[in-house]
């Protein structure tokens, strides 16, 4: 039999304890975010079940322990069991486009100009999402300079298996699925295509690849904001985008164009990634902002989007992707990997929030009455 002291525990007091924890990615408490699936109080025993809307294998144990401590500190609680899981839902896509049945969310990684580390970011973000437990694929849409295969260590000349003479089976690399035009052409084949041909080829790659029930498909977009990029953004059912830049003034100007392009076609910009934000000398440890400082933050604030993260100018990042082992898999416990995983959780949580907001939005109907 429960003691009078433990029987007096109210649901409101336990909920207050839960609300004292603010999820750093959802930017609100778990109760307000709708993540509390069940809360049972039996005398002095409390059972809490939480389901996050973004992949968080690296977080769940720590958050569970933190919530357990907060609830155990409530007067009268004798025992507390906290279980935390996560589930990725499909977010809405732009316009009248139909989402793919076997891909929940498509994330376009873009840049206004080349040379800002977009492909490296796309590869490491895809691997970081997978490291958090998600089912992930990556499509190299940079027809003129496909490099994702090289970055993932896929041997030159590798060809995808063809199913029923029509469908491509994606190639597995480091636990994610990959597809690229580079897998279908040889180095000796010049890619001299006009915009409509590029768009058609990429749509074919997307729709004729047998993606295996992915939570996220990351698309490494061609650099720039011209007709090709605009056409792709209008024809591919994208649920969110990420814009990669450097602090350099020219790159920032082009990054703004990238954000404006996605706004024009109603694709949510999940955030900005600032590459080469600071150089740290490998000999003395001195840090220096070679390309300017705070540019990513200024753009994010100007357009009301998140700065997902800032990455240093690092020879290690470059050497690892050139060697087919991006940082997230080459050094899973490194500080740079932690930045990529933090960025992955931020963009996934932002997508989850936008999905919740869309689901909660009222619909207006008209009648002749």
Short mmCIF file of C-alpha atoms in Angstrom, two decimals:
data_model
loop_
_atom_site.label_atom_id
_atom_site.label_comp_id
_atom_site.label_asym_id
_atom_site.label_seq_id
_atom_site.Cartn_x
_atom_site.Cartn_y
_atom_site.Cartn_z
CA UNK A 1 0.00 0.00 0.00
CA UNK A 2 1.29 3.46 -0.90
CA UNK A 3 2.05 5.85 1.91
CA UNK A 4 -0.13 9.00 2.23
CA UNK A 5 2.96 11.02 1.32
CA UNK A 6 3.54 9.23 -2.00
CA UNK A 7 -0.18 9.03 -2.83
CA UNK A 8 -0.33 12.81 -2.78
CA UNK A 9 1.88 13.20 -5.85
CA UNK A 10 -0.05 15.18 -8.44
CA UNK A 11 0.32 14.94 -12.18
CA UNK A 12 0.82 18.71 -12.34
CA UNK A 13 3.92 18.54 -10.13
CA UNK A 14 5.48 15.80 -12.29
CA UNK A 15 4.64 17.76 -15.45
CA UNK A 16 6.35 20.83 -13.96
CA UNK A 17 9.47 18.73 -13.36
CA UNK A 18 9.37 17.53 -16.98
CA UNK A 19 8.89 21.09 -18.24
CA UNK A 20 12.02 22.23 -16.40
CA UNK A 21 14.04 20.48 -19.13
CA UNK A 22 14.24 22.45 -22.39
CA UNK A 23 15.11 20.38 -25.44
CA UNK A 24 18.05 22.23 -27.07
CA UNK A 25 16.92 21.28 -30.58
CA UNK A 26 13.15 21.73 -30.32
CA UNK A 27 13.79 24.91 -28.25
CA UNK A 28 10.95 24.12 -25.89
CA UNK A 29 10.06 21.66 -23.17
CA UNK A 30 9.04 18.14 -24.18
CA UNK A 31 5.47 18.51 -22.94
CA UNK A 32 4.85 21.65 -25.03
CA UNK A 33 6.52 19.95 -28.02
CA UNK A 34 4.03 17.07 -27.80
CA UNK A 35 6.80 14.53 -27.20
CA UNK A 36 5.35 13.05 -23.99
CA UNK A 37 3.50 9.92 -25.09
CA UNK A 38 2.49 8.64 -21.68
CA UNK A 39 2.83 9.58 -18.03
CA UNK A 40 1.65 7.11 -15.42
CA UNK A 41 1.68 7.75 -11.67
CA UNK A 42 0.98 4.88 -9.30
CA UNK A 43 1.52 5.99 -5.73
CA UNK A 44 5.21 6.84 -5.52
CA UNK A 45 6.06 5.19 -8.84
CA UNK A 46 6.28 7.23 -12.04
CA UNK A 47 6.60 5.95 -15.61
CA UNK A 48 7.35 8.41 -18.41
CA UNK A 49 7.51 7.64 -22.12
CA UNK A 50 8.92 10.26 -24.53
CA UNK A 51 9.11 10.13 -28.32
CA UNK A 52 11.29 12.74 -30.06
CA UNK A 53 10.55 13.72 -33.65
CA UNK A 54 14.18 13.63 -34.77
CA UNK A 55 16.93 10.95 -34.71
CA UNK A 56 18.84 11.22 -31.45
CA UNK A 57 20.71 8.01 -30.64
CA UNK A 58 23.54 10.09 -29.21
CA UNK A 59 21.19 11.92 -26.82
CA UNK A 60 18.54 9.52 -25.52
CA UNK A 61 20.50 8.02 -22.61
CA UNK A 62 21.63 11.40 -21.30
CA UNK A 63 18.17 12.97 -21.60
CA UNK A 64 16.54 9.95 -19.93
CA UNK A 65 18.94 10.20 -17.00
CA UNK A 66 18.40 13.96 -16.71
CA UNK A 67 14.59 13.59 -16.65
CA UNK A 68 14.84 10.69 -14.21
CA UNK A 69 16.85 12.88 -11.82
CA UNK A 70 14.38 15.77 -12.09
CA UNK A 71 11.39 13.51 -11.39
CA UNK A 72 13.15 11.65 -8.57
CA UNK A 73 13.74 15.02 -6.90
CA UNK A 74 9.97 15.55 -6.63
CA UNK A 75 8.84 15.04 -3.05
CA UNK A 76 7.15 11.66 -2.67
CA UNK A 77 8.59 9.93 -5.75
CA UNK A 78 10.02 6.54 -4.80
CA UNK A 79 10.85 5.12 -8.22
CA UNK A 80 10.95 6.51 -11.74
CA UNK A 81 11.25 4.80 -15.12
CA UNK A 82 11.93 6.99 -18.17
CA UNK A 83 12.01 5.62 -21.71
CA UNK A 84 12.98 7.82 -24.66
CA UNK A 85 12.62 6.88 -28.30
CA UNK A 86 12.39 8.81 -31.55
CA UNK A 87 10.47 8.54 -34.80
CA UNK A 88 10.89 10.44 -38.04
CA UNK A 89 7.68 11.50 -39.79
CA UNK A 90 7.23 12.67 -43.37
CA UNK A 91 7.14 16.44 -43.74
CA UNK A 92 5.04 18.23 -46.39
CA UNK A 93 6.62 18.99 -49.78
CA UNK A 94 6.31 22.11 -51.90
CA UNK A 95 3.39 22.88 -54.20
CA UNK A 96 1.34 20.04 -55.68
CA UNK A 97 4.26 17.61 -55.92
CA UNK A 98 3.81 14.11 -54.58
CA UNK A 99 6.28 12.82 -52.01
CA UNK A 100 8.12 9.55 -52.70
CA UNK A 101 6.56 6.51 -51.05
CA UNK A 102 9.91 5.12 -49.91
CA UNK A 103 11.56 8.39 -48.79
CA UNK A 104 10.11 10.31 -45.83
CA UNK A 105 12.10 13.54 -46.24
CA UNK A 106 14.30 14.98 -48.97
CA UNK A 107 16.85 17.58 -47.85
CA UNK A 108 18.56 19.68 -50.53
CA UNK A 109 22.08 20.89 -49.64
CA UNK A 110 22.91 23.89 -51.81
CA UNK A 111 25.31 26.78 -52.19
CA UNK A 112 25.16 29.99 -54.19
CA UNK A 113 28.66 29.35 -55.54
CA UNK A 114 31.20 26.56 -55.83
CA UNK A 115 34.23 26.02 -53.61
CA UNK A 116 32.50 26.47 -50.25
CA UNK A 117 32.59 22.79 -49.22
CA UNK A 118 28.98 21.95 -50.10
CA UNK A 119 29.61 18.33 -51.13
CA UNK A 120 31.80 17.67 -48.08
CA UNK A 121 29.04 19.10 -45.88
CA UNK A 122 26.35 17.03 -47.62
CA UNK A 123 28.33 13.79 -47.19
CA UNK A 124 29.16 14.42 -43.53
CA UNK A 125 25.59 15.53 -42.72
CA UNK A 126 24.19 12.36 -44.31
CA UNK A 127 26.62 10.24 -42.27
CA UNK A 128 25.85 12.24 -39.11
CA UNK A 129 22.10 11.59 -39.53
CA UNK A 130 22.91 7.90 -39.92
CA UNK A 131 25.13 8.02 -36.81
CA UNK A 132 22.07 9.27 -34.91
CA UNK A 133 20.22 6.14 -36.05
CA UNK A 134 18.32 7.32 -39.13
CA UNK A 135 18.00 5.47 -42.43
CA UNK A 136 19.78 7.76 -44.88
CA UNK A 137 20.59 8.03 -48.57
CA UNK A 138 22.55 10.59 -50.58
CA UNK A 139 22.03 11.60 -54.21
CA UNK A 140 24.84 13.39 -55.99
CA UNK A 141 22.96 15.88 -58.18
CA UNK A 142 26.11 17.80 -59.12
CA UNK A 143 26.12 16.45 -62.68
CA UNK A 144 29.13 18.45 -63.83
CA UNK A 145 31.36 17.61 -60.88
CA UNK A 146 30.02 14.52 -59.11
CA UNK A 147 32.29 13.79 -56.16
CA UNK A 148 30.16 12.04 -53.54
CA UNK A 149 31.21 8.57 -54.73
CA UNK A 150 34.88 9.48 -54.25
CA UNK A 151 34.15 11.02 -50.86
CA UNK A 152 32.38 7.85 -49.69
CA UNK A 153 35.22 5.60 -50.84
CA UNK A 154 33.21 3.97 -53.66
CA UNK A 155 35.69 2.56 -56.14
CA UNK A 156 35.88 4.24 -59.53
CA UNK A 157 34.00 2.21 -62.12
CA UNK A 158 31.46 0.84 -59.62
CA UNK A 159 28.10 0.38 -61.32
CA UNK A 160 24.70 0.01 -59.60
CA UNK A 161 22.82 -3.24 -59.94
CA UNK A 162 19.86 -2.92 -62.32
CA UNK A 163 16.51 -4.46 -61.36
CA UNK A 164 13.85 -5.41 -63.92
CA UNK A 165 15.90 -3.63 -66.61
CA UNK A 166 14.59 -0.33 -65.29
CA UNK A 167 15.45 0.37 -61.65
CA UNK A 168 18.81 1.12 -60.06
CA UNK A 169 19.80 -0.35 -56.71
CA UNK A 170 21.68 2.28 -54.66
CA UNK A 171 25.25 1.52 -53.64
CA UNK A 172 25.94 1.02 -49.93
CA UNK A 173 28.77 3.00 -48.33
CA UNK A 174 29.48 3.56 -44.61
CA UNK A 175 25.92 2.54 -43.72
CA UNK A 176 24.10 4.87 -46.11
CA UNK A 177 22.73 4.45 -49.64
CA UNK A 178 24.30 6.41 -52.47
CA UNK A 179 23.45 7.19 -56.09
CA UNK A 180 25.28 9.43 -58.53
CA UNK A 181 25.44 10.08 -62.25
CA UNK A 182 29.15 9.26 -61.83
CA UNK A 183 28.10 5.61 -61.33
CA UNK A 184 26.52 5.57 -64.80
CA UNK A 185 29.12 7.35 -66.92
CA UNK A 186 32.87 6.95 -67.38
CA UNK A 187 35.54 9.57 -66.79
CA UNK A 188 35.99 9.73 -70.55
CA UNK A 189 32.34 10.70 -71.11
CA UNK A 190 32.05 14.49 -71.29
CA UNK A 191 28.96 15.83 -69.56
CA UNK A 192 27.93 18.60 -71.93
CA UNK A 193 24.21 18.84 -71.21
CA UNK A 194 21.70 21.63 -71.35
CA UNK A 195 19.54 22.44 -68.34
CA UNK A 196 16.45 20.38 -69.31
CA UNK A 197 18.66 17.33 -69.94
CA UNK A 198 20.25 17.69 -66.50
CA UNK A 199 16.87 18.08 -64.83
CA UNK A 200 15.47 15.07 -66.67
CA UNK A 201 18.47 12.89 -65.85
CA UNK A 202 18.28 13.74 -62.16
CA UNK A 203 14.54 13.12 -61.97
CA UNK A 204 15.18 9.76 -63.59
CA UNK A 205 17.88 8.97 -61.03
CA UNK A 206 15.55 9.94 -58.20
CA UNK A 207 12.48 8.08 -59.37
CA UNK A 208 14.21 5.00 -60.78
CA UNK A 209 16.44 4.35 -57.78
CA UNK A 210 15.01 1.80 -55.35
CA UNK A 211 15.60 3.70 -52.11
CA UNK A 212 15.02 1.42 -49.11
CA UNK A 213 12.48 3.20 -46.85
CA UNK A 214 14.67 6.17 -46.00
CA UNK A 215 14.06 8.67 -43.21
CA UNK A 216 16.18 11.21 -45.10
CA UNK A 217 17.53 11.52 -48.62
CA UNK A 218 20.22 14.20 -48.82
CA UNK A 219 20.63 15.76 -52.26
CA UNK A 220 23.96 17.38 -53.06
CA UNK A 221 22.69 20.12 -55.40
CA UNK A 222 24.77 21.66 -58.20
CA UNK A 223 26.34 24.95 -57.06
CA UNK A 224 24.64 28.16 -58.14
CA UNK A 225 21.11 29.52 -58.38
CA UNK A 226 20.40 29.38 -62.10
CA UNK A 227 17.72 27.66 -64.18
CA UNK A 228 18.96 24.15 -63.38
CA UNK A 229 18.79 24.69 -59.62
CA UNK A 230 15.42 26.42 -59.85
CA UNK A 231 13.97 23.67 -62.03
CA UNK A 232 15.19 20.98 -59.64
CA UNK A 233 13.75 22.87 -56.68
CA UNK A 234 10.40 23.08 -58.47
CA UNK A 235 10.23 19.47 -59.67
CA UNK A 236 11.77 17.43 -56.83
CA UNK A 237 9.51 16.96 -53.75
CA UNK A 238 11.86 18.57 -51.22
CA UNK A 239 10.89 18.87 -47.55
CA UNK A 240 13.72 21.18 -46.47
CA UNK A 241 16.99 22.77 -47.56
CA UNK A 242 20.39 23.69 -46.14
CA UNK A 243 22.52 26.50 -47.56
CA UNK A 244 26.31 26.23 -47.23
CA UNK A 245 28.53 29.32 -47.27
CA UNK A 246 31.86 30.67 -46.07
CA UNK A 247 32.30 33.98 -44.19
CA UNK A 248 33.71 35.59 -47.36
CA UNK A 249 31.60 38.52 -48.62
CA UNK A 250 31.20 37.09 -52.14
CA UNK A 251 30.06 33.72 -50.79
CA UNK A 252 27.59 35.43 -48.47
CA UNK A 253 26.04 37.37 -51.34
CA UNK A 254 25.54 34.11 -53.25
CA UNK A 255 24.24 32.32 -50.15
CA UNK A 256 21.51 34.97 -49.87
CA UNK A 257 20.51 34.19 -53.46
CA UNK A 258 20.28 30.51 -52.50
CA UNK A 259 17.96 31.25 -49.57
CA UNK A 260 15.82 33.53 -51.75
CA UNK A 261 15.58 30.79 -54.41
CA UNK A 262 14.22 28.27 -51.89
CA UNK A 263 11.83 30.87 -50.48
CA UNK A 264 10.56 31.50 -54.01
CA UNK A 265 9.57 27.85 -54.49
CA UNK A 266 8.22 27.45 -50.91
CA UNK A 267 10.91 25.07 -49.66
CA UNK A 268 11.72 25.69 -45.98
CA UNK A 269 15.34 26.67 -45.34
CA UNK A 270 16.27 24.61 -42.28
CA UNK A 271 19.43 26.59 -41.72
CA UNK A 272 22.81 27.86 -42.83
CA UNK A 273 26.15 26.07 -42.47
CA UNK A 274 29.23 28.30 -42.28
CA UNK A 275 32.32 26.49 -43.58
CA UNK A 276 35.91 27.65 -43.10
CA UNK A 277 34.74 29.88 -40.25
CA UNK A 278 38.11 29.94 -38.51
CA UNK A 279 41.61 28.60 -39.13
CA UNK A 280 43.42 27.04 -36.19
CA UNK A 281 47.18 26.71 -36.65
CA UNK A 282 48.22 23.07 -36.27
CA UNK A 283 51.61 24.14 -34.86
CA UNK A 284 50.78 26.82 -32.28
CA UNK A 285 46.98 26.66 -31.91
CA UNK A 286 46.50 30.32 -32.90
CA UNK A 287 43.04 30.94 -34.40
CA UNK A 288 42.47 33.39 -37.22
CA UNK A 289 39.36 34.31 -39.26
CA UNK A 290 40.94 34.21 -42.72
CA UNK A 291 37.72 34.83 -44.66
CA UNK A 292 35.92 37.20 -42.30
CA UNK A 293 33.90 36.60 -39.17
CA UNK A 294 30.24 36.12 -38.27
CA UNK A 295 28.91 36.09 -41.83
CA UNK A 296 26.80 32.96 -41.35
CA UNK A 297 25.22 34.42 -38.21
CA UNK A 298 24.32 37.66 -40.02
CA UNK A 299 22.65 35.82 -42.90
CA UNK A 300 20.76 33.51 -40.55
CA UNK A 301 19.47 36.50 -38.58
CA UNK A 302 18.57 38.44 -41.72
CA UNK A 303 16.40 35.62 -43.11
CA UNK A 304 15.12 34.33 -39.78
CA UNK A 305 16.72 30.88 -40.10
CA UNK A 306 19.06 28.87 -37.88
CA UNK A 307 22.84 28.89 -38.07
CA UNK A 308 23.14 25.10 -37.93
CA UNK A 309 26.85 25.23 -37.23
CA UNK A 310 30.25 26.71 -38.03
CA UNK A 311 33.11 24.49 -39.14
CA UNK A 312 36.82 25.33 -39.07
CA UNK A 313 39.10 25.50 -42.08
CA UNK A 314 40.65 22.08 -41.51
CA UNK A 315 43.11 20.08 -43.57
CA UNK A 316 41.87 16.96 -41.80
CA UNK A 317 38.32 17.35 -43.19
CA UNK A 318 39.70 17.71 -46.72
CA UNK A 319 42.16 14.81 -46.44
CA UNK A 320 39.55 12.47 -45.02
CA UNK A 321 36.93 13.05 -47.73
CA UNK A 322 39.63 12.80 -50.41
CA UNK A 323 40.53 9.42 -48.90
CA UNK A 324 36.95 8.16 -49.01
CA UNK A 325 36.49 8.31 -45.22
CA UNK A 326 34.62 11.50 -44.25
CA UNK A 327 35.33 12.82 -40.77
CA UNK A 328 32.11 11.44 -39.22
CA UNK A 329 33.24 7.87 -39.95
CA UNK A 330 37.03 8.44 -39.89
CA UNK A 331 37.03 10.01 -36.42
CA UNK A 332 33.59 9.40 -34.84
CA UNK A 333 34.63 10.83 -31.46
CA UNK A 334 36.36 13.97 -32.75
CA UNK A 335 35.21 17.50 -32.01
CA UNK A 336 34.46 18.12 -35.69
CA UNK A 337 32.25 15.00 -35.83
CA UNK A 338 30.37 16.31 -32.80
CA UNK A 339 29.72 19.54 -34.74
CA UNK A 340 28.34 17.58 -37.70
CA UNK A 341 26.13 15.45 -35.43
CA UNK A 342 24.87 18.55 -33.66
CA UNK A 343 24.05 20.11 -37.05
CA UNK A 344 22.26 16.91 -38.13
CA UNK A 345 20.08 16.96 -35.00
CA UNK A 346 19.37 20.67 -35.47
CA UNK A 347 18.19 20.32 -39.07
CA UNK A 348 16.17 17.16 -38.30
CA UNK A 349 14.51 18.84 -35.29
CA UNK A 350 13.76 21.95 -37.37
CA UNK A 351 12.11 19.73 -39.98
CA UNK A 352 10.14 17.99 -37.23
CA UNK A 353 8.92 21.36 -35.91
CA UNK A 354 7.84 22.50 -39.37
CA UNK A 355 6.01 19.20 -39.81
CA UNK A 356 4.18 19.67 -36.50
CA UNK A 357 3.24 23.24 -37.40
CA UNK A 358 1.87 22.13 -40.78
CA UNK A 359 -0.17 19.36 -39.14
CA UNK A 360 -1.60 21.78 -36.58
CA UNK A 361 -2.47 24.51 -39.10
CA UNK A 362 -6.24 25.00 -39.42
CA UNK A 363 -7.91 24.32 -42.74
CA UNK A 364 -10.48 26.80 -44.06
CA UNK A 365 -13.45 25.43 -45.94
CA UNK A 366 -16.06 27.37 -47.86
CA UNK A 367 -19.71 26.54 -48.44
CA UNK A 368 -22.67 28.13 -50.17
CA UNK A 369 -24.60 28.60 -46.89
#
